[in-house]
Amino acid sequence: MPNYEPDLSTTFSALGDPTRRGVLARLGQGAATVSELSQPYDMALPSFMQHLKVLEKSGLVHSHKAGRSRIYELQPERIREAEQWLQQQRQLWEQRLDRLDDYLLQMKEERE
Amino acid sequence: MPNYEPDLSTTFSALGDPTRRGVLARLGQGAATVSELSQPYDMALPSFMQHLKVLEKSGLVHSHKAGRSRIYELQPERIREAEQWLQQQRQLWEQRLDRLDDYLLQMKEERE
DNA sequence: TAGATATATAACTATATAGCTATATAAAAG
DNA sequence: CTTTTATATAGCTATATAGTTATATATCTA
């Protein structure tokens, strides 16, 4: 199996849920507790906490206990990795199209 | 193919599998048939084709029938969307850190 | 037209994911 | 010391996902 990249898999899978993307967007504004993060969502707390666990397992966020609260913060490295993979794919695609354009242009010139 | 409504969730979910990312990377080099795409993978063909269906439903690829073959090609728009979402999150995060740096610097200057 | 090729579909199993309620624990507040 | 608050865990259901084999269909090739 070529391109075996387990980190990217858990990162992209974690990103594939609107609740989890919402949490990441919120954490972009700064660290927050479980209750602060869950407040906008109409969802039982254990269900919401499951999403937080998925985010933490993927490495997209990090948490620590402070008194009876748990504080989550963004961990931007995994976001950068995912972004770079996408950027690379897009760039390879665009370079190929450029080479195709060059080729077609050359064909055209040779016919003239 | 019917009108699917691809969004970030289906895009990121589709990206969360190494086989599917491998297919996307391969399609970056140019269009290919099902058998060409499946060749590197040690997986039963129906299982592999399921991955192609997931990619097509997400809008990351497009396909058409040519004789008895089906030809897949990359559809870069969904990749760009995903890339832009990640870029935006990262930029918001970095801007916030910059503002925090400014604030800390100002505090330091005011103490001197 | 018969056979080979390239998908496509059906039917099934196993595991993962996303949600719930109920209950437990740990720390803060009174 | 009791109550409230803020998670944390247990245990359950339903659906989704990822894989399999067997079989069907459509299109080329001889």
mmCIF file of C-alpha atoms (C1' of nucleotides) in Angstrom:
data_model
loop_
_atom_site.group_PDB
_atom_site.id
_atom_site.type_symbol
_atom_site.label_atom_id
_atom_site.label_comp_id
_atom_site.label_asym_id
_atom_site.label_seq_id
_atom_site.Cartn_x
_atom_site.Cartn_y
_atom_site.Cartn_z
ATOM 1 C CA MET A 1 0.000 0.000 0.000
ATOM 2 C CA PRO A 2 1.750 3.143 -1.160
ATOM 3 C CA ASN A 3 1.459 6.395 0.769
ATOM 4 C CA TYR A 4 0.825 4.878 4.167
ATOM 5 C CA GLU A 5 0.417 7.990 6.302
ATOM 6 C CA PRO A 6 -1.448 7.194 9.532
ATOM 7 C CA ASP A 7 -1.056 10.684 10.973
ATOM 8 C CA LEU A 8 -2.701 12.331 8.006
ATOM 9 C CA SER A 9 -5.522 9.792 8.197
ATOM 10 C CA THR A 10 -6.441 10.570 11.783
ATOM 11 C CA THR A 11 -6.018 14.293 11.137
ATOM 12 C CA PHE A 12 -8.294 14.371 8.098
ATOM 13 C CA SER A 13 -10.824 12.033 9.735
ATOM 14 C CA ALA A 14 -10.965 14.294 12.775
ATOM 15 C CA LEU A 15 -11.538 17.268 10.460
ATOM 16 C CA GLY A 16 -14.455 15.472 8.796
ATOM 17 C CA ASP A 17 -16.996 16.533 11.405
ATOM 18 C CA PRO A 18 -18.591 19.992 11.708
ATOM 19 C CA THR A 19 -18.642 19.927 15.520
ATOM 20 C CA ARG A 20 -14.925 19.224 15.625
ATOM 21 C CA ARG A 21 -14.149 21.907 13.016
ATOM 22 C CA GLY A 22 -16.228 24.309 15.112
ATOM 23 C CA VAL A 23 -14.181 23.464 18.176
ATOM 24 C CA LEU A 24 -10.941 24.059 16.269
ATOM 25 C CA ALA A 25 -12.206 27.416 15.005
ATOM 26 C CA ARG A 26 -13.147 28.388 18.559
ATOM 27 C CA LEU A 27 -9.756 27.318 19.901
ATOM 28 C CA GLY A 28 -8.140 29.558 17.296
ATOM 29 C CA GLN A 29 -9.398 32.435 19.458
ATOM 30 C CA GLY A 30 -7.660 30.993 22.517
ATOM 31 C CA ALA A 31 -7.759 28.126 25.011
ATOM 32 C CA ALA A 32 -11.071 27.078 26.554
ATOM 33 C CA THR A 33 -12.588 24.599 28.989
ATOM 34 C CA VAL A 34 -14.889 21.700 28.110
ATOM 35 C CA SER A 35 -17.995 23.611 29.229
ATOM 36 C CA GLU A 36 -17.019 26.733 27.289
ATOM 37 C CA LEU A 37 -16.427 24.653 24.173
ATOM 38 C CA SER A 38 -19.617 22.624 24.527
ATOM 39 C CA GLN A 39 -21.881 25.614 25.216
ATOM 40 C CA PRO A 40 -22.813 26.359 21.540
ATOM 41 C CA TYR A 41 -23.735 22.730 20.827
ATOM 42 C CA ASP A 42 -27.105 21.101 21.438
ATOM 43 C CA MET A 43 -25.604 17.748 22.323
ATOM 44 C CA ALA A 44 -25.237 15.645 25.481
ATOM 45 C CA LEU A 45 -21.927 16.350 27.188
ATOM 46 C CA PRO A 46 -20.515 12.791 26.870
ATOM 47 C CA SER A 47 -21.175 12.911 23.109
ATOM 48 C CA PHE A 48 -19.395 16.236 22.894
ATOM 49 C CA MET A 49 -16.486 15.008 24.984
ATOM 50 C CA GLN A 50 -16.083 12.115 22.594
ATOM 51 C CA HIS A 51 -15.356 14.687 19.881
ATOM 52 C CA LEU A 52 -12.755 16.320 22.106
ATOM 53 C CA LYS A 53 -11.094 12.937 22.582
ATOM 54 C CA VAL A 54 -10.976 12.409 18.833
ATOM 55 C CA LEU A 55 -9.381 15.829 18.397
ATOM 56 C CA GLU A 56 -6.799 15.124 21.075
ATOM 57 C CA LYS A 57 -5.944 11.661 19.726
ATOM 58 C CA SER A 58 -5.362 13.191 16.308
ATOM 59 C CA GLY A 59 -2.966 15.715 17.840
ATOM 60 C CA LEU A 60 -4.984 18.699 16.607
ATOM 61 C CA VAL A 61 -5.499 19.863 20.202
ATOM 62 C CA HIS A 62 -3.852 19.385 23.564
ATOM 63 C CA SER A 63 -5.441 19.511 27.017
ATOM 64 C CA HIS A 64 -4.499 19.682 30.679
ATOM 65 C CA LYS A 65 -6.426 19.608 33.897
ATOM 66 C CA ALA A 66 -6.725 22.824 35.915
ATOM 67 C CA GLY A 67 -8.657 22.245 39.131
ATOM 68 C CA ARG A 68 -11.930 20.595 38.217
ATOM 69 C CA SER A 69 -11.784 21.973 34.657
ATOM 70 C CA ARG A 70 -9.937 20.683 31.639
ATOM 71 C CA ILE A 71 -8.423 23.275 29.364
ATOM 72 C CA TYR A 72 -8.037 22.632 25.644
ATOM 73 C CA GLU A 73 -5.773 24.506 23.277
ATOM 74 C CA LEU A 74 -5.013 24.322 19.588
ATOM 75 C CA GLN A 75 -1.909 22.446 18.464
ATOM 76 C CA PRO A 76 -1.211 23.892 14.996
ATOM 77 C CA GLU A 77 1.331 21.351 13.761
ATOM 78 C CA ARG A 78 -1.211 18.805 12.485
ATOM 79 C CA ILE A 79 -3.157 21.562 10.736
ATOM 80 C CA ARG A 80 0.036 22.634 8.964
ATOM 81 C CA GLU A 81 0.751 19.048 7.910
ATOM 82 C CA ALA A 82 -2.707 18.593 6.426
ATOM 83 C CA GLU A 83 -2.496 21.970 4.709
ATOM 84 C CA GLN A 84 0.887 21.082 3.231
ATOM 85 C CA TRP A 85 -0.333 17.764 1.867
ATOM 86 C CA LEU A 86 -3.230 19.484 0.100
ATOM 87 C CA GLN A 87 -0.999 22.274 -1.151
ATOM 88 C CA GLN A 88 1.470 19.773 -2.564
ATOM 89 C CA GLN A 89 -1.243 17.826 -4.389
ATOM 90 C CA ARG A 90 -2.690 21.024 -5.841
ATOM 91 C CA GLN A 91 0.741 22.265 -6.917
ATOM 92 C CA LEU A 92 1.628 18.981 -8.635
ATOM 93 C CA TRP A 93 -1.708 19.159 -10.432
ATOM 94 C CA GLU A 94 -1.163 22.765 -11.515
ATOM 95 C CA GLN A 95 2.403 22.087 -12.670
ATOM 96 C CA ARG A 96 1.162 19.231 -14.796
ATOM 97 C CA LEU A 97 -1.471 21.482 -16.363
ATOM 98 C CA ASP A 98 1.197 24.108 -17.024
ATOM 99 C CA ARG A 99 3.394 21.548 -18.789
ATOM 100 C CA LEU A 100 0.356 20.468 -20.795
ATOM 101 C CA ASP A 101 -0.275 24.094 -21.765
ATOM 102 C CA ASP A 102 3.353 24.494 -22.830
ATOM 103 C CA TYR A 103 3.112 21.359 -24.909
ATOM 104 C CA LEU A 104 -0.117 22.446 -26.595
ATOM 105 C CA LEU A 105 1.341 25.904 -27.268
ATOM 106 C CA GLN A 106 4.429 24.359 -28.815
ATOM 107 C CA MET A 107 2.291 22.140 -31.046
ATOM 108 C CA LYS A 108 0.372 25.211 -32.142
ATOM 109 C CA GLU A 109 3.581 27.137 -32.936
ATOM 110 C CA GLU A 110 5.006 24.254 -34.897
ATOM 111 C CA ARG A 111 1.918 24.185 -37.062
ATOM 112 C CA GLU A 112 2.295 27.888 -37.914
ATOM 113 C CA MET B 1 -24.283 11.338 -11.825
ATOM 114 C CA PRO B 2 -26.899 13.075 -9.669
ATOM 115 C CA ASN B 3 -26.466 16.408 -7.950
ATOM 116 C CA TYR B 4 -24.466 15.694 -4.829
ATOM 117 C CA GLU B 5 -23.965 18.367 -2.230
ATOM 118 C CA PRO B 6 -20.331 18.086 -1.348
ATOM 119 C CA ASP B 7 -19.164 19.983 1.687
ATOM 120 C CA LEU B 8 -16.120 20.191 3.913
ATOM 121 C CA SER B 9 -17.250 17.218 6.015
ATOM 122 C CA THR B 10 -17.432 14.787 3.114
ATOM 123 C CA THR B 11 -14.219 16.239 1.656
ATOM 124 C CA PHE B 12 -12.196 15.800 4.844
ATOM 125 C CA SER B 13 -13.745 12.390 5.557
ATOM 126 C CA ALA B 14 -12.803 11.251 2.062
ATOM 127 C CA LEU B 15 -9.248 12.474 2.664
ATOM 128 C CA GLY B 16 -9.034 10.473 5.885
ATOM 129 C CA ASP B 17 -8.046 7.233 4.170
ATOM 130 C CA PRO B 18 -4.579 6.417 2.783
ATOM 131 C CA THR B 19 -5.941 4.481 -0.202
ATOM 132 C CA ARG B 20 -8.036 7.455 -1.242
ATOM 133 C CA ARG B 21 -5.172 9.914 -0.757
ATOM 134 C CA GLY B 22 -3.016 7.600 -2.849
ATOM 135 C CA VAL B 23 -5.596 7.677 -5.618
ATOM 136 C CA LEU B 24 -5.711 11.481 -5.501
ATOM 137 C CA ALA B 25 -1.918 11.685 -5.687
ATOM 138 C CA ARG B 26 -1.946 9.336 -8.673
ATOM 139 C CA LEU B 27 -4.668 11.344 -10.415
ATOM 140 C CA GLY B 28 -2.520 14.436 -9.989
ATOM 141 C CA GLN B 29 -0.319 12.880 -12.691
ATOM 142 C CA GLY B 30 -3.274 12.575 -15.040
ATOM 143 C CA ALA B 31 -6.548 10.717 -15.586
ATOM 144 C CA ALA B 32 -6.658 6.931 -15.158
ATOM 145 C CA THR B 33 -9.006 3.950 -15.356
ATOM 146 C CA VAL B 34 -10.245 1.852 -12.436
ATOM 147 C CA SER B 35 -7.772 -0.951 -13.175
ATOM 148 C CA GLU B 36 -4.847 1.449 -13.508
ATOM 149 C CA LEU B 37 -5.766 3.063 -10.208
ATOM 150 C CA SER B 38 -6.357 -0.218 -8.396
ATOM 151 C CA GLN B 39 -3.146 -1.886 -9.612
ATOM 152 C CA PRO B 40 -0.893 -0.759 -6.702
ATOM 153 C CA TYR B 41 -3.362 -1.903 -4.038
ATOM 154 C CA ASP B 42 -3.628 -5.369 -2.562
ATOM 155 C CA MET B 43 -7.376 -5.194 -2.147
ATOM 156 C CA ALA B 44 -10.405 -6.835 -3.790
ATOM 157 C CA LEU B 45 -11.696 -4.713 -6.651
ATOM 158 C CA PRO B 46 -15.167 -4.049 -5.164
ATOM 159 C CA SER B 47 -13.521 -2.749 -1.991
ATOM 160 C CA PHE B 48 -11.323 -0.474 -4.051
ATOM 161 C CA MET B 49 -14.233 0.730 -6.150
ATOM 162 C CA GLN B 50 -16.050 1.689 -2.981
ATOM 163 C CA HIS B 51 -13.202 4.113 -2.291
ATOM 164 C CA LEU B 52 -13.604 5.569 -5.775
ATOM 165 C CA LYS B 53 -17.308 6.101 -5.091
ATOM 166 C CA VAL B 54 -16.507 7.910 -1.847
ATOM 167 C CA LEU B 55 -14.067 10.152 -3.726
ATOM 168 C CA GLU B 56 -16.618 10.901 -6.421
ATOM 169 C CA LYS B 57 -19.451 11.614 -3.955
ATOM 170 C CA SER B 58 -17.174 14.049 -2.148
ATOM 171 C CA GLY B 59 -16.524 15.850 -5.440
ATOM 172 C CA LEU B 60 -12.759 15.323 -5.230
ATOM 173 C CA VAL B 61 -12.806 13.362 -8.498
ATOM 174 C CA HIS B 62 -15.032 13.020 -11.529
ATOM 175 C CA SER B 63 -15.496 10.020 -13.788
ATOM 176 C CA HIS B 64 -16.983 9.050 -17.119
ATOM 177 C CA LYS B 65 -17.413 5.826 -18.986
ATOM 178 C CA ALA B 66 -15.260 5.212 -22.080
ATOM 179 C CA GLY B 67 -16.083 1.882 -23.667
ATOM 180 C CA ARG B 68 -15.857 -0.765 -20.999
ATOM 181 C CA SER B 69 -13.526 1.365 -18.894
ATOM 182 C CA ARG B 70 -14.315 4.146 -16.486
ATOM 183 C CA ILE B 71 -11.914 7.057 -16.460
ATOM 184 C CA TYR B 72 -11.321 9.070 -13.317
ATOM 185 C CA GLU B 73 -9.805 12.541 -13.133
ATOM 186 C CA LEU B 74 -8.981 14.939 -10.344
ATOM 187 C CA GLN B 75 -11.412 17.765 -9.616
ATOM 188 C CA PRO B 76 -9.244 20.318 -7.790
ATOM 189 C CA GLU B 77 -11.983 22.613 -6.463
ATOM 190 C CA ARG B 78 -12.721 20.555 -3.332
ATOM 191 C CA ILE B 79 -9.010 20.311 -2.567
ATOM 192 C CA ARG B 80 -8.758 24.090 -2.779
ATOM 193 C CA GLU B 81 -11.737 24.508 -0.445
ATOM 194 C CA ALA B 82 -10.240 22.198 2.166
ATOM 195 C CA GLU B 83 -6.854 23.885 1.825
ATOM 196 C CA GLN B 84 -8.435 27.306 2.268
ATOM 197 C CA TRP B 85 -10.304 26.272 5.408
ATOM 198 C CA LEU B 86 -7.074 25.009 6.984
ATOM 199 C CA GLN B 87 -5.160 28.077 5.851
ATOM 200 C CA GLN B 88 -7.782 30.352 7.369
ATOM 201 C CA GLN B 89 -7.692 28.562 10.717
ATOM 202 C CA ARG B 90 -3.927 28.670 10.797
ATOM 203 C CA GLN B 91 -3.864 32.368 9.879
ATOM 204 C CA LEU B 92 -6.419 33.287 12.550
ATOM 205 C CA TRP B 93 -4.310 31.362 15.050
ATOM 206 C CA GLU B 94 -1.083 33.088 13.972
ATOM 207 C CA GLN B 95 -2.683 36.535 13.993
ATOM 208 C CA ARG B 96 -3.875 35.961 17.530
ATOM 209 C CA LEU B 97 -0.377 34.928 18.599
ATOM 210 C CA ASP B 98 1.003 38.060 16.913
ATOM 211 C CA ARG B 99 -1.427 40.246 18.838
ATOM 212 C CA LEU B 100 -0.439 38.438 22.016
ATOM 213 C CA ASP B 101 3.234 39.086 21.250
ATOM 214 C CA ASP B 102 2.485 42.768 20.660
ATOM 215 C CA TYR B 103 0.652 42.917 23.966
ATOM 216 C CA LEU B 104 3.451 41.231 25.866
ATOM 217 C CA LEU B 105 6.022 43.497 24.208
ATOM 218 C CA GLN B 106 3.998 46.551 25.169
ATOM 219 C CA MET B 107 3.745 45.358 28.776
ATOM 220 C CA LYS B 108 7.499 44.910 28.803
ATOM 221 C CA GLU B 109 8.126 48.418 27.399
ATOM 222 C CA GLU B 110 5.766 50.002 29.903
ATOM 223 C CA ARG B 111 7.719 48.398 32.739
ATOM 224 C CA GLU B 112 10.993 49.903 31.523
ATOM 225 C "C1'" DT C 1 -20.763 -15.456 -32.083
ATOM 226 C "C1'" DA C 2 -17.721 -17.055 -28.247
ATOM 227 C "C1'" DG C 3 -14.597 -15.729 -24.994
ATOM 228 C "C1'" DA C 4 -11.998 -12.369 -22.518
ATOM 229 C "C1'" DT C 5 -11.865 -7.965 -20.169
ATOM 230 C "C1'" DA C 6 -13.431 -4.165 -17.235
ATOM 231 C "C1'" DT C 7 -16.360 -2.805 -14.397
ATOM 232 C "C1'" DA C 8 -20.741 -3.181 -11.478
ATOM 233 C "C1'" DT C 9 -23.809 -5.046 -8.091
ATOM 234 C "C1'" DA C 10 -25.577 -8.127 -4.356
ATOM 235 C "C1'" DA C 11 -25.215 -9.951 -0.048
ATOM 236 C "C1'" DC C 12 -22.817 -10.596 3.849
ATOM 237 C "C1'" DT C 13 -19.437 -9.832 8.166
ATOM 238 C "C1'" DA C 14 -16.853 -7.135 11.261
ATOM 239 C "C1'" DT C 15 -15.496 -3.013 13.270
ATOM 240 C "C1'" DA C 16 -15.867 1.964 13.983
ATOM 241 C "C1'" DT C 17 -18.410 6.038 14.933
ATOM 242 C "C1'" DA C 18 -21.867 9.002 16.904
ATOM 243 C "C1'" DG C 19 -25.251 9.524 19.717
ATOM 244 C "C1'" DC C 20 -27.902 8.664 24.255
ATOM 245 C "C1'" DT C 21 -28.868 8.044 29.675
ATOM 246 C "C1'" DA C 22 -27.294 6.942 34.086
ATOM 247 C "C1'" DT C 23 -23.847 7.070 37.367
ATOM 248 C "C1'" DA C 24 -19.292 8.162 39.446
ATOM 249 C "C1'" DT C 25 -15.505 11.096 40.891
ATOM 250 C "C1'" DA C 26 -12.861 15.228 42.097
ATOM 251 C "C1'" DA C 27 -12.573 19.975 43.316
ATOM 252 C "C1'" DA C 28 -14.701 24.281 44.754
ATOM 253 C "C1'" DA C 29 -18.101 26.768 47.393
ATOM 254 C "C1'" DG C 30 -20.885 27.449 51.192
ATOM 255 C "C1'" DC D 1 -19.098 18.471 56.015
ATOM 256 C "C1'" DT D 2 -22.495 18.993 52.419
ATOM 257 C "C1'" DT D 3 -23.741 20.577 48.031
ATOM 258 C "C1'" DT D 4 -22.742 22.121 43.581
ATOM 259 C "C1'" DT D 5 -19.916 22.102 39.616
ATOM 260 C "C1'" DA D 6 -17.133 20.116 36.029
ATOM 261 C "C1'" DT D 7 -15.795 16.582 34.050
ATOM 262 C "C1'" DA D 8 -15.344 11.330 33.447
ATOM 263 C "C1'" DT D 9 -16.852 6.683 32.668
ATOM 264 C "C1'" DA D 10 -20.021 2.694 31.774
ATOM 265 C "C1'" DG D 11 -23.004 0.638 28.949
ATOM 266 C "C1'" DC D 12 -26.253 0.681 25.412
ATOM 267 C "C1'" DT D 13 -28.377 1.501 20.373
ATOM 268 C "C1'" DA D 14 -28.187 2.733 15.663
ATOM 269 C "C1'" DT D 15 -25.856 3.712 11.610
ATOM 270 C "C1'" DA D 16 -21.716 4.044 8.776
ATOM 271 C "C1'" DT D 17 -17.580 2.225 6.953
ATOM 272 C "C1'" DA D 18 -14.391 -1.121 5.100
ATOM 273 C "C1'" DG D 19 -13.690 -5.250 3.718
ATOM 274 C "C1'" DT D 20 -14.968 -9.981 1.601
ATOM 275 C "C1'" DT D 21 -16.810 -13.514 -2.229
ATOM 276 C "C1'" DA D 22 -19.961 -14.547 -5.781
ATOM 277 C "C1'" DT D 23 -22.326 -13.173 -9.688
ATOM 278 C "C1'" DA D 24 -23.965 -10.060 -13.394
ATOM 279 C "C1'" DT D 25 -23.496 -6.860 -17.249
ATOM 280 C "C1'" DA D 26 -21.367 -4.490 -20.982
ATOM 281 C "C1'" DT D 27 -17.921 -4.089 -24.435
ATOM 282 C "C1'" DC D 28 -14.113 -5.322 -26.906
ATOM 283 C "C1'" DT D 29 -11.304 -9.184 -29.592
ATOM 284 C "C1'" DA D 30 -10.633 -13.225 -32.147
#
